[in-house]
Amino acid sequence: RIMAKSRFEYVKQFEQNDKLLLGTWIVIRLDGRNFHRFSDEHGFLKPNDERALQLMNKCAECVMFEFHEIVLSYGQSDEFSFVLRPSTTLFSRRARLARQTDRQTRRTDGQTDG
């Protein structure tokens, strides 16, 4: 995807500024994917299997350990939200990166945008 000094460099003029406001909290919500199938394959009891809750909490803990800009995480159902401090520079504070990653993930799972 090298565009520098190429014939496609003109595309950059069409990019929009999608940086999030400085000094504001950012909340990233991650929704579970194929959670029913995952639960069935691991024999999790509904609605709140203790092993599933411990697994999800450990995953959130690992994400927080990896990204020190996260000050709080919380889960509900099959989703987790992560709150980033207002001073974060993670992903250059660009909103597009999160949406793009979500779309790519859904496409690999056979889902479509929409």
mmCIF file with all atom_site columns, C-alpha atoms in Angstrom:
data_model
loop_
_atom_site.group_PDB
_atom_site.id
_atom_site.type_symbol
_atom_site.label_atom_id
_atom_site.label_alt_id
_atom_site.label_comp_id
_atom_site.label_asym_id
_atom_site.label_entity_id
_atom_site.label_seq_id
_atom_site.pdbx_PDB_ins_code
_atom_site.Cartn_x
_atom_site.Cartn_y
_atom_site.Cartn_z
_atom_site.occupancy
_atom_site.B_iso_or_equiv
_atom_site.pdbx_formal_charge
_atom_site.auth_seq_id
_atom_site.auth_comp_id
_atom_site.auth_asym_id
_atom_site.auth_atom_id
_atom_site.pdbx_PDB_model_num
ATOM 1   C CA . ARG A 1 1   ? 0.000   0.000   0.000  1.00 0.00 ? 1   ARG A CA 1
ATOM 2   C CA . ILE A 1 2   ? 2.810   2.423   -0.745 1.00 0.00 ? 2   ILE A CA 1
ATOM 3   C CA . MET A 1 3   ? 1.388   5.671   -2.109 1.00 0.00 ? 3   MET A CA 1
ATOM 4   C CA . ALA A 1 4   ? 4.204   8.102   -1.397 1.00 0.00 ? 4   ALA A CA 1
ATOM 5   C CA . LYS A 1 5   ? 5.522   9.559   -4.619 1.00 0.00 ? 5   LYS A CA 1
ATOM 6   C CA . SER A 1 6   ? 3.248   7.386   -6.696 1.00 0.00 ? 6   SER A CA 1
ATOM 7   C CA . ARG A 1 7   ? 0.556   8.169   -9.238 1.00 0.00 ? 7   ARG A CA 1
ATOM 8   C CA . PHE A 1 8   ? -2.058  7.539   -6.508 1.00 0.00 ? 8   PHE A CA 1
ATOM 9   C CA . GLU A 1 9   ? -0.796  10.233  -4.169 1.00 0.00 ? 9   GLU A CA 1
ATOM 10  C CA . TYR A 1 10  ? -3.585  12.575  -5.333 1.00 0.00 ? 10  TYR A CA 1
ATOM 11  C CA . VAL A 1 11  ? -6.032  10.408  -3.322 1.00 0.00 ? 11  VAL A CA 1
ATOM 12  C CA . LYS A 1 12  ? -4.753  11.999  -0.096 1.00 0.00 ? 12  LYS A CA 1
ATOM 13  C CA . GLN A 1 13  ? -6.489  15.255  -0.996 1.00 0.00 ? 13  GLN A CA 1
ATOM 14  C CA . PHE A 1 14  ? -9.845  13.498  -0.536 1.00 0.00 ? 14  PHE A CA 1
ATOM 15  C CA . GLU A 1 15  ? -9.117  12.292  3.001  1.00 0.00 ? 15  GLU A CA 1
ATOM 16  C CA . GLN A 1 16  ? -11.194 13.854  5.725  1.00 0.00 ? 16  GLN A CA 1
ATOM 17  C CA . ASN A 1 17  ? -9.963  14.902  9.128  1.00 0.00 ? 17  ASN A CA 1
ATOM 18  C CA . ASP A 1 18  ? -11.373 12.277  11.478 1.00 0.00 ? 18  ASP A CA 1
ATOM 19  C CA . LYS A 1 19  ? -9.308  13.061  14.547 1.00 0.00 ? 19  LYS A CA 1
ATOM 20  C CA . LEU A 1 20  ? -11.261 13.020  17.773 1.00 0.00 ? 20  LEU A CA 1
ATOM 21  C CA . LEU A 1 21  ? -11.260 16.167  19.894 1.00 0.00 ? 21  LEU A CA 1
ATOM 22  C CA . LEU A 1 22  ? -8.261  16.603  22.147 1.00 0.00 ? 22  LEU A CA 1
ATOM 23  C CA . GLY A 1 23  ? -8.936  16.522  25.871 1.00 0.00 ? 23  GLY A CA 1
ATOM 24  C CA . THR A 1 24  ? -12.009 14.302  25.579 1.00 0.00 ? 24  THR A CA 1
ATOM 25  C CA . TRP A 1 25  ? -12.584 10.790  26.868 1.00 0.00 ? 25  TRP A CA 1
ATOM 26  C CA . ILE A 1 26  ? -12.805 8.062   24.227 1.00 0.00 ? 26  ILE A CA 1
ATOM 27  C CA . VAL A 1 27  ? -14.987 4.988   24.699 1.00 0.00 ? 27  VAL A CA 1
ATOM 28  C CA . ILE A 1 28  ? -14.367 1.980   22.475 1.00 0.00 ? 28  ILE A CA 1
ATOM 29  C CA . ARG A 1 29  ? -17.042 -0.713  22.484 1.00 0.00 ? 29  ARG A CA 1
ATOM 30  C CA . LEU A 1 30  ? -16.196 -4.211  21.299 1.00 0.00 ? 30  LEU A CA 1
ATOM 31  C CA . ASP A 1 31  ? -19.122 -6.454  20.556 1.00 0.00 ? 31  ASP A CA 1
ATOM 32  C CA . GLY A 1 32  ? -18.770 -10.234 20.720 1.00 0.00 ? 32  GLY A CA 1
ATOM 33  C CA . ARG A 1 33  ? -18.615 -12.211 17.504 1.00 0.00 ? 33  ARG A CA 1
ATOM 34  C CA . ASN A 1 34  ? -20.104 -15.708 17.231 1.00 0.00 ? 34  ASN A CA 1
ATOM 35  C CA . PHE A 1 35  ? -20.541 -15.676 20.998 1.00 0.00 ? 35  PHE A CA 1
ATOM 36  C CA . HIS A 1 36  ? -23.403 -18.188 20.939 1.00 0.00 ? 36  HIS A CA 1
ATOM 37  C CA . ARG A 1 37  ? -21.309 -20.683 19.005 1.00 0.00 ? 37  ARG A CA 1
ATOM 38  C CA . PHE A 1 38  ? -18.320 -20.071 21.286 1.00 0.00 ? 38  PHE A CA 1
ATOM 39  C CA . SER A 1 39  ? -20.527 -20.609 24.359 1.00 0.00 ? 39  SER A CA 1
ATOM 40  C CA . ASP A 1 40  ? -21.966 -23.811 22.952 1.00 0.00 ? 40  ASP A CA 1
ATOM 41  C CA . GLU A 1 41  ? -18.545 -25.196 22.008 1.00 0.00 ? 41  GLU A CA 1
ATOM 42  C CA . HIS A 1 42  ? -17.226 -24.580 25.542 1.00 0.00 ? 42  HIS A CA 1
ATOM 43  C CA . GLY A 1 43  ? -20.358 -25.699 27.367 1.00 0.00 ? 43  GLY A CA 1
ATOM 44  C CA . PHE A 1 44  ? -20.985 -22.351 29.064 1.00 0.00 ? 44  PHE A CA 1
ATOM 45  C CA . LEU A 1 45  ? -24.234 -22.199 31.017 1.00 0.00 ? 45  LEU A CA 1
ATOM 46  C CA . LYS A 1 46  ? -26.616 -19.345 30.325 1.00 0.00 ? 46  LYS A CA 1
ATOM 47  C CA . PRO A 1 47  ? -26.964 -16.607 31.292 1.00 0.00 ? 47  PRO A CA 1
ATOM 48  C CA . ASN A 1 48  ? -23.834 -16.165 33.462 1.00 0.00 ? 48  ASN A CA 1
ATOM 49  C CA . ASP A 1 49  ? -21.399 -19.051 33.474 1.00 0.00 ? 49  ASP A CA 1
ATOM 50  C CA . GLU A 1 50  ? -18.665 -18.272 36.013 1.00 0.00 ? 50  GLU A CA 1
ATOM 51  C CA . ARG A 1 51  ? -15.929 -19.578 33.678 1.00 0.00 ? 51  ARG A CA 1
ATOM 52  C CA . ALA A 1 52  ? -17.138 -17.373 30.821 1.00 0.00 ? 52  ALA A CA 1
ATOM 53  C CA . LEU A 1 53  ? -17.230 -14.306 33.072 1.00 0.00 ? 53  LEU A CA 1
ATOM 54  C CA . GLN A 1 54  ? -13.721 -15.020 34.354 1.00 0.00 ? 54  GLN A CA 1
ATOM 55  C CA . LEU A 1 55  ? -12.470 -15.481 30.786 1.00 0.00 ? 55  LEU A CA 1
ATOM 56  C CA . MET A 1 56  ? -13.989 -12.210 29.593 1.00 0.00 ? 56  MET A CA 1
ATOM 57  C CA . ASN A 1 57  ? -12.625 -10.348 32.615 1.00 0.00 ? 57  ASN A CA 1
ATOM 58  C CA . LYS A 1 58  ? -9.151  -11.796 32.056 1.00 0.00 ? 58  LYS A CA 1
ATOM 59  C CA . CYS A 1 59  ? -9.269  -10.745 28.398 1.00 0.00 ? 59  CYS A CA 1
ATOM 60  C CA . ALA A 1 60  ? -10.214 -7.196  29.400 1.00 0.00 ? 60  ALA A CA 1
ATOM 61  C CA . GLU A 1 61  ? -7.427  -7.196  31.985 1.00 0.00 ? 61  GLU A CA 1
ATOM 62  C CA . CYS A 1 62  ? -4.903  -8.230  29.310 1.00 0.00 ? 62  CYS A CA 1
ATOM 63  C CA . VAL A 1 63  ? -6.110  -5.458  26.977 1.00 0.00 ? 63  VAL A CA 1
ATOM 64  C CA . MET A 1 64  ? -5.738  -2.914  29.790 1.00 0.00 ? 64  MET A CA 1
ATOM 65  C CA . PHE A 1 65  ? -2.239  -4.203  30.553 1.00 0.00 ? 65  PHE A CA 1
ATOM 66  C CA . GLU A 1 66  ? -1.272  -3.831  26.888 1.00 0.00 ? 66  GLU A CA 1
ATOM 67  C CA . PHE A 1 67  ? -2.765  -0.340  26.431 1.00 0.00 ? 67  PHE A CA 1
ATOM 68  C CA . HIS A 1 68  ? -1.915  1.864   29.405 1.00 0.00 ? 68  HIS A CA 1
ATOM 69  C CA . GLU A 1 69  ? -4.149  4.664   28.097 1.00 0.00 ? 69  GLU A CA 1
ATOM 70  C CA . ILE A 1 70  ? -7.215  2.649   29.173 1.00 0.00 ? 70  ILE A CA 1
ATOM 71  C CA . VAL A 1 71  ? -8.409  3.732   32.603 1.00 0.00 ? 71  VAL A CA 1
ATOM 72  C CA . LEU A 1 72  ? -11.599 1.690   32.850 1.00 0.00 ? 72  LEU A CA 1
ATOM 73  C CA . SER A 1 73  ? -13.190 -1.301  31.195 1.00 0.00 ? 73  SER A CA 1
ATOM 74  C CA . TYR A 1 74  ? -16.617 -2.761  31.748 1.00 0.00 ? 74  TYR A CA 1
ATOM 75  C CA . GLY A 1 75  ? -18.579 -5.599  30.258 1.00 0.00 ? 75  GLY A CA 1
ATOM 76  C CA . GLN A 1 76  ? -22.219 -6.267  29.602 1.00 0.00 ? 76  GLN A CA 1
ATOM 77  C CA . SER A 1 77  ? -23.546 -9.362  27.873 1.00 0.00 ? 77  SER A CA 1
ATOM 78  C CA . ASP A 1 78  ? -21.079 -10.245 25.094 1.00 0.00 ? 78  ASP A CA 1
ATOM 79  C CA . GLU A 1 79  ? -19.489 -6.811  24.772 1.00 0.00 ? 79  GLU A CA 1
ATOM 80  C CA . PHE A 1 80  ? -16.807 -4.828  26.545 1.00 0.00 ? 80  PHE A CA 1
ATOM 81  C CA . SER A 1 81  ? -16.189 -1.099  26.595 1.00 0.00 ? 81  SER A CA 1
ATOM 82  C CA . PHE A 1 82  ? -12.840 0.524   27.205 1.00 0.00 ? 82  PHE A CA 1
ATOM 83  C CA . VAL A 1 83  ? -12.452 4.132   28.347 1.00 0.00 ? 83  VAL A CA 1
ATOM 84  C CA . LEU A 1 84  ? -9.290  5.902   27.205 1.00 0.00 ? 84  LEU A CA 1
ATOM 85  C CA . ARG A 1 85  ? -7.912  8.894   29.046 1.00 0.00 ? 85  ARG A CA 1
ATOM 86  C CA . PRO A 1 86  ? -8.322  12.328  27.423 1.00 0.00 ? 86  PRO A CA 1
ATOM 87  C CA . SER A 1 87  ? -4.562  12.633  26.875 1.00 0.00 ? 87  SER A CA 1
ATOM 88  C CA . THR A 1 88  ? -4.288  9.467   24.774 1.00 0.00 ? 88  THR A CA 1
ATOM 89  C CA . THR A 1 89  ? -2.541  9.593   21.426 1.00 0.00 ? 89  THR A CA 1
ATOM 90  C CA . LEU A 1 90  ? -3.358  5.962   20.629 1.00 0.00 ? 90  LEU A CA 1
ATOM 91  C CA . PHE A 1 91  ? -3.958  5.494   16.875 1.00 0.00 ? 91  PHE A CA 1
ATOM 92  C CA . SER A 1 92  ? -3.318  9.236   16.532 1.00 0.00 ? 92  SER A CA 1
ATOM 93  C CA . ARG A 1 93  ? -6.876  9.693   17.890 1.00 0.00 ? 93  ARG A CA 1
ATOM 94  C CA . ARG A 1 94  ? -8.292  8.776   14.456 1.00 0.00 ? 94  ARG A CA 1
ATOM 95  C CA . ALA A 1 95  ? -11.869 7.470   14.549 1.00 0.00 ? 95  ALA A CA 1
ATOM 96  C CA . ARG A 1 96  ? -11.615 5.816   11.135 1.00 0.00 ? 96  ARG A CA 1
ATOM 97  C CA . LEU A 1 97  ? -9.153  3.181   12.342 1.00 0.00 ? 97  LEU A CA 1
ATOM 98  C CA . ALA A 1 98  ? -11.663 1.626   14.734 1.00 0.00 ? 98  ALA A CA 1
ATOM 99  C CA . ARG A 1 99  ? -14.504 1.590   12.191 1.00 0.00 ? 99  ARG A CA 1
ATOM 100 C CA . GLN A 1 100 ? -12.237 0.177   9.489  1.00 0.00 ? 100 GLN A CA 1
ATOM 101 C CA . THR A 1 101 ? -11.028 -2.631  11.751 1.00 0.00 ? 101 THR A CA 1
ATOM 102 C CA . ASP A 1 102 ? -14.633 -3.506  12.661 1.00 0.00 ? 102 ASP A CA 1
ATOM 103 C CA . ARG A 1 103 ? -15.693 -3.707  9.003  1.00 0.00 ? 103 ARG A CA 1
ATOM 104 C CA . GLN A 1 104 ? -12.742 -5.919  8.091  1.00 0.00 ? 104 GLN A CA 1
ATOM 105 C CA . THR A 1 105 ? -13.519 -8.238  10.995 1.00 0.00 ? 105 THR A CA 1
ATOM 106 C CA . ARG A 1 106 ? -17.175 -8.573  9.958  1.00 0.00 ? 106 ARG A CA 1
ATOM 107 C CA . ARG A 1 107 ? -16.220 -9.304  6.337  1.00 0.00 ? 107 ARG A CA 1
ATOM 108 C CA . THR A 1 108 ? -13.920 -12.140 7.361  1.00 0.00 ? 108 THR A CA 1
ATOM 109 C CA . ASP A 1 109 ? -16.826 -13.539 9.360  1.00 0.00 ? 109 ASP A CA 1
ATOM 110 C CA . GLY A 1 110 ? -19.110 -13.542 6.304  1.00 0.00 ? 110 GLY A CA 1
ATOM 111 C CA . GLN A 1 111 ? -21.131 -10.517 7.377  1.00 0.00 ? 111 GLN A CA 1
ATOM 112 C CA . THR A 1 112 ? -21.692 -7.434  5.260  1.00 0.00 ? 112 THR A CA 1
ATOM 113 C CA . ASP A 1 113 ? -21.606 -3.754  6.093  1.00 0.00 ? 113 ASP A CA 1
ATOM 114 C CA . GLY A 1 114 ? -25.021 -2.444  6.756  1.00 0.00 ? 114 GLY A CA 1
#
